[in-house]
PDB file of C-alpha atoms in Angstrom:
ATOM      1  CA  MET A 224      95.667  83.707 102.172  1.00 45.00           C
ATOM      2  CA  ILE A 225      98.388  82.407 103.720  1.00 45.00           C
ATOM      3  CA  GLU A 226      99.593  80.980 100.208  1.00 53.00           C
ATOM      4  CA  GLN A 227      99.479  84.737  99.021  1.00 53.00           C
ATOM      5  CA  TRP A 228     101.349  86.495 102.031  1.00 49.00           C
ATOM      6  CA  GLY A 229     103.233  83.352 103.854  1.00 59.00           C
ATOM      7  CA  VAL A 230     104.130  83.053 107.524  1.00 61.00           C
ATOM      8  CA  VAL A 231     103.600  86.003 109.368  1.00 60.00           C
ATOM      9  CA  PRO A 232     105.352  86.298 112.599  1.00 55.00           C
ATOM     10  CA  LEU A 233     102.764  86.664 115.596  1.00 54.00           C
ATOM     11  CA  SER A 234     105.276  89.526 117.258  1.00 58.00           C
ATOM     12  CA  TYR A 235     104.278  90.934 114.486  1.00 57.00           C
ATOM     13  CA  LEU A 236     100.920  91.276 113.868  1.00 57.00           C
ATOM     14  CA  SER A 237     100.279  91.666 117.952  1.00 60.00           C
ATOM     15  CA  MET A 238     101.123  95.338 117.397  1.00 61.00           C
ATOM     16  CA  PHE A 239      98.140  95.276 115.535  1.00 59.00           C
ATOM     17  CA  ALA A 240      95.679  94.162 118.625  1.00 64.00           C
ATOM     18  CA  ALA A 241      97.746  96.851 120.973  1.00 65.00           C
ATOM     19  CA  ASP A 242      96.024  99.388 119.023  1.00 74.00           C
ATOM     20  CA  ASP A 243      92.116  99.919 119.665  1.00 84.00           C
ATOM     21  CA  ARG A 244      92.150 102.525 117.430  1.00 87.00           C
ATOM     22  CA  TYR A 245      91.603 100.812 114.267  1.00 94.00           C
ATOM     23  CA  SER A 246      90.652  97.983 112.675  1.00 94.00           C
ATOM     24  CA  TYR A 247      91.036  95.157 109.899  1.00 94.00           C
ATOM     25  CA  GLY A 248      89.681  93.313 107.211  1.00 94.00           C
ATOM     26  CA  TYR A 249      90.817  91.275 104.282  1.00 93.00           C
ATOM     27  CA  ILE A 250      89.559  92.019 100.937  1.00 94.00           C
ATOM     28  CA  GLY A 251      88.570  88.880  99.486  1.00 93.00           C
ATOM     29  CA  SER A 252      90.108  86.771  97.312  1.00 90.00           C
ATOM     30  CA  GLU A 253      88.152  86.866  94.592  1.00 93.00           C
ATOM     31  CA  ASP A 254      86.680  90.672  94.777  1.00 95.00           C
ATOM     32  CA  PHE A 255      87.715  93.490  92.523  1.00 96.00           C
ATOM     33  CA  THR A 256      85.395  96.199  93.336  1.00 98.00           C
ATOM     34  CA  MET A 257      88.585  98.931  93.674  1.00 98.00           C
ATOM     35  CA  TYR A 258      91.557  97.350  91.782  1.00 96.00           C
ATOM     36  CA  PRO A 259      93.591  98.289  91.059  1.00 94.00           C
ATOM     37  CA  ILE A 260      93.604 100.154  93.657  1.00 96.00           C
ATOM     38  CA  LEU A 261      92.635  97.367  96.446  1.00 96.00           C
ATOM     39  CA  PRO A 262      94.350  94.273  94.915  1.00 95.00           C
ATOM     40  CA  PRO A 263      91.774  91.479  95.992  1.00 94.00           C
ATOM     41  CA  GLY A 264      94.219  90.233  98.988  1.00 90.00           C
ATOM     42  CA  SER A 265      94.872  93.173 101.100  1.00 92.00           C
ATOM     43  CA  PHE A 266      94.446  93.628 104.814  1.00 92.00           C
ATOM     44  CA  VAL A 267      92.536  97.228 105.634  1.00 95.00           C
ATOM     45  CA  GLN A 268      92.900  98.952 108.694  1.00 95.00           C
ATOM     46  CA  VAL A 269      89.908 100.813 109.297  1.00 97.00           C
ATOM     47  CA  ASP A 270      89.148 103.858 111.240  1.00 97.00           C
ATOM     48  CA  GLU A 271      85.418 103.301 112.894  1.00 97.00           C
ATOM     49  CA  ARG A 272      85.004 106.403 114.027  1.00 97.00           C
ATOM     50  CA  LYS A 273      84.966 107.651 110.287  1.00 98.00           C
ATOM     51  CA  ASN A 274      81.737 106.132 109.003  1.00 98.00           C
ATOM     52  CA  LYS A 275      79.936 108.732 107.717  1.00 98.00           C
ATOM     53  CA  ALA A 276      80.288 109.414 103.449  1.00 98.00           C
ATOM     54  CA  ALA A 277      82.000 112.174 102.717  1.00 96.00           C
ATOM     55  CA  GLU A 278      81.007 114.825 100.133  1.00 93.00           C
ATOM     56  CA  GLY A 279      82.758 116.467  98.145  1.00 91.00           C
ATOM     57  CA  ALA A 280      85.327 117.272  95.090  1.00 92.00           C
ATOM     58  CA  TRP A 281      89.108 115.378  94.944  1.00 93.00           C
ATOM     59  CA  ARG A 282      91.199 115.804  92.637  1.00 95.00           C
ATOM     60  CA  THR A 283      92.637 112.316  91.834  1.00 95.00           C
ATOM     61  CA  GLU A 284      91.099 108.375  92.756  1.00 95.00           C
ATOM     62  CA  PHE A 285      93.300 108.728  95.995  1.00 94.00           C
ATOM     63  CA  GLU A 286      91.874 111.444  97.521  1.00 96.00           C
ATOM     64  CA  ARG A 287      88.490 109.962  97.639  1.00 97.00           C
ATOM     65  CA  PRO A 288      88.048 108.160 100.473  1.00 98.00           C
ATOM     66  CA  ILE A 289      87.159 104.537 100.283  1.00 99.00           C
ATOM     67  CA  TYR A 290      85.170 102.646 102.730  1.00 99.00           C
ATOM     68  CA  PHE A 291      84.695  99.554 104.521  1.00 98.00           C
ATOM     69  CA  VAL A 292      80.491  98.539 104.951  1.00 98.00           C
ATOM     70  CA  GLU A 293      79.257  95.660 105.774  1.00 98.00           C
ATOM     71  CA  THR A 294      76.350  94.189 103.493  1.00 98.00           C
ATOM     72  CA  ARG A 295      74.103  91.956 103.367  1.00 97.00           C
ATOM     73  CA  GLU A 296      75.773  89.415 102.286  1.00 95.00           C
ATOM     74  CA  GLY A 297      79.113  90.325 103.924  1.00 96.00           C
ATOM     75  CA  PHE A 298      81.674  93.073 103.370  1.00 97.00           C
ATOM     76  CA  VAL A 299      83.081  95.210 100.176  1.00 98.00           C
ATOM     77  CA  CYS A 300      85.592  98.112 100.553  1.00 98.00           C
ATOM     78  CA  SER A 301      84.507 100.837  97.813  1.00 98.00           C
ATOM     79  CA  TRP A 302      83.434 104.601  97.576  1.00 98.00           C
ATOM     80  CA  CYS A 303      80.310 105.710  99.081  1.00 98.00           C
ATOM     81  CA  GLN A 304      77.421 108.031  98.286  1.00 97.00           C
ATOM     82  CA  VAL A 305      74.836 108.186 100.559  1.00 96.00           C
ATOM     83  CA  GLN A 306      71.890 109.597  98.848  1.00 95.00           C
ATOM     84  CA  ARG A 307      67.913 110.101 101.163  1.00 94.00           C
ATOM     85  CA  ASP A 308      67.677 106.022 102.282  1.00 97.00           C
ATOM     86  CA  ASN A 309      69.953 104.446 100.300  1.00 98.00           C
ATOM     87  CA  ILE A 310      73.852 103.751  99.903  1.00 98.00           C
ATOM     88  CA  VAL A 311      75.584 104.267  96.516  1.00 98.00           C
ATOM     89  CA  LEU A 312      78.693 102.041  96.684  1.00 99.00           C
ATOM     90  CA  GLN A 313      80.539 102.167  93.827  1.00 98.00           C
ATOM     91  CA  PRO A 314      83.728 100.756  92.187  1.00 98.00           C
ATOM     92  CA  HIS A 315      86.728 101.474  90.687  1.00 98.00           C
ATOM     93  CA  PRO A 316      86.341 101.371  87.266  1.00 97.00           C
ATOM     94  CA  LEU A 317      88.108  99.695  85.254  1.00 96.00           C
ATOM     95  CA  SER A 318      87.175  96.644  87.631  1.00 96.00           C
ATOM     96  CA  SER A 319      84.701  95.485  86.236  1.00 93.00           C
ATOM     97  CA  VAL A 320      82.535  95.584  89.144  1.00 97.00           C
ATOM     98  CA  PRO A 321      78.728  97.651  88.967  1.00 98.00           C
ATOM     99  CA  VAL A 322      77.616  99.772  90.419  1.00 98.00           C
ATOM    100  CA  ARG A 323      75.248  98.815  93.663  1.00 98.00           C
ATOM    101  CA  ILE A 324      72.638 100.145  95.441  1.00 98.00           C
ATOM    102  CA  LEU A 325      71.417  99.749  98.880  1.00 99.00           C
ATOM    103  CA  ARG A 326      69.043 100.251 100.936  1.00 98.00           C
ATOM    104  CA  HIS A 327      70.340 102.116 104.493  1.00 97.00           C
ATOM    105  CA  PRO A 328      71.014 101.292 106.642  1.00 96.00           C
ATOM    106  CA  GLN A 329      68.457  98.388 106.640  1.00 98.00           C
ATOM    107  CA  GLU A 330      71.339  96.544 103.891  1.00 98.00           C
ATOM    108  CA  ALA A 331      74.027  98.242 103.711  1.00 98.00           C
ATOM    109  CA  GLU A 332      75.976 100.193 107.029  1.00 98.00           C
ATOM    110  CA  ILE A 333      79.522 102.316 106.708  1.00 98.00           C
ATOM    111  CA  ILE A 334      81.913 100.532 109.263  1.00 98.00           C
ATOM    112  CA  GLY A 335      84.522 103.016 108.685  1.00 98.00           C
ATOM    113  CA  GLN A 336      87.282 104.681 105.910  1.00 98.00           C
ATOM    114  CA  VAL A 337      90.419 102.747 105.041  1.00 98.00           C
ATOM    115  CA  VAL A 338      92.707 104.257 106.617  1.00 96.00           C
ATOM    116  CA  GLY A 339      96.243 102.114 105.712  1.00 93.00           C
ATOM    117  CA  VAL A 340      96.763  99.441 103.513  1.00 93.00           C
ATOM    118  CA  ALA A 341      99.016  95.531 103.052  1.00 90.00           C
ATOM    119  CA  MET A 342      98.951  94.295  99.736  1.00 87.00           C
ATOM    120  CA  CYS A 343     100.861  92.214  97.671  1.00 82.00           C
ATOM    121  CA  LEU A 344     102.404  93.266  94.898  1.00 77.00           C
ATOM    122  CA  GLY A 345     103.234  91.225  91.086  1.00 69.00           C
ATOM    123  CA  ASP A 346     101.682  88.050  89.969  1.00 63.00           C
ATOM    124  CA  TRP A 347      99.026  89.939  88.235  1.00 57.00           C
ATOM    125  CA  ARG A 348      97.850  90.322  84.764  1.00 54.00           C
ATOM    126  CA  VAL A 349      96.036  92.463  82.048  1.00 50.00           C
ATOM    127  CA  LEU A 350      92.688  90.318  81.560  1.00 54.00           C
ATOM    128  CA  GLY A 351      92.737  88.165  78.017  1.00 55.00           C
ATOM    129  CA  SER A 352      96.404  87.750  78.501  1.00 50.00           C
ATOM    130  CA  PRO A 353      98.326  84.410  78.921  1.00 53.00           C
ATOM    131  CA  LEU A 354      98.306  82.673  81.421  1.00 51.00           C
ATOM    132  CA  GLU A 355     102.251  82.312  81.220  1.00 52.00           C
ATOM    133  CA  PRO A 356     103.548  85.217  80.337  1.00 48.00           C
ATOM    134  CA  THR A 357     105.471  85.361  76.919  1.00 47.00           C
ATOM    135  CA  MET A 358     109.025  86.355  75.548  1.00 50.00           C
ATOM    136  CA  ARG A 359     109.321  89.112  73.473  1.00 51.00           C
ATOM    137  CA  ALA A 360     111.580  88.557  70.600  1.00 54.00           C
ATOM    138  CA  GLU A 361     114.829  90.600  71.256  1.00 55.00           C
ATOM    139  CA  LEU A 362     115.250  93.751  68.910  1.00 55.00           C
ATOM    140  CA  PRO A 363     118.089  93.532  66.548  1.00 54.00           C
TER     141      PRO A 363
END
């Protein structure tokens, strides 16, 4: 995490500790569940008062609420839908992460809704592309 984000001044981080309305999470460096909306290595701000999955139709993927969910394996950010005794953890369709269906609340519980994000931009590459970018030939 330090490698990706660098050194963050302690005084900057202390302002978050003073606001007890929110909790904070970190998306693991290998967690592509909500990529490209929430890339791995992002920090998320979570409103724990919003811990029920909202139902409805959304015009865009950006309107659909993303939730911070605790499972037996750890934490995950995803779109959620509760169906009877199950919770469906719906990843972003471009992520190639499979949908997960877990028993609710025994195997998964919504901690809260993601209401803010801090992410690093760049350093991402298309699957199957070479590790080093190549220069395109100049057009005549």
